[in-house]
């Protein structure tokens, strides 16, 4: 099993999981005290797409508007991952209506993938 620093995502050896990160100095126990939504938002920048997808789904389930803009930024940072971007549109659909959500949808309306742009248009046309 591969372990990563929760802050900088540097690879961490299994026997060094409890030590400060060699790259950024972060300590896991300090990271665990942070708000869970903040940790999920941070996970959107993880290099492993499976970790990002888990964060996307979880953020949609939490329905917190704070996640809207970071979700859109994640989709635009990985434009060839259309499956991930469509999951982000679904997550945004679940998020409570807020100005942040509308801004995120505006951002995704210009996504390079036609499927994503269409999903945003469908979402906006629903009552």
C-alpha angles and dihedrals in degrees: 000000000000121000127201135195106258092223108040098015093231113158112262126200114240092243091053098052093109096044125086113275111269091219105044105007095237119154119219094221091057091049092052090061091064122100111279094231090053090052091050091049089051090051089063086079094053114126092228110082092207090060090048091050091052089051092048093053093044093049090051090051091050091052093207113158090214087076097056101087096040089051092053091046089052092053091050093046090059103036096164093057097085094165090057092047091051089051087052091053088052090049091050089050089057095047115099114262110270138142089260091058092051091049090050091051090049088054093049092047084075096047113138092237116082091210090060094047090050092049090053091049091049091049092051093048093055116098 
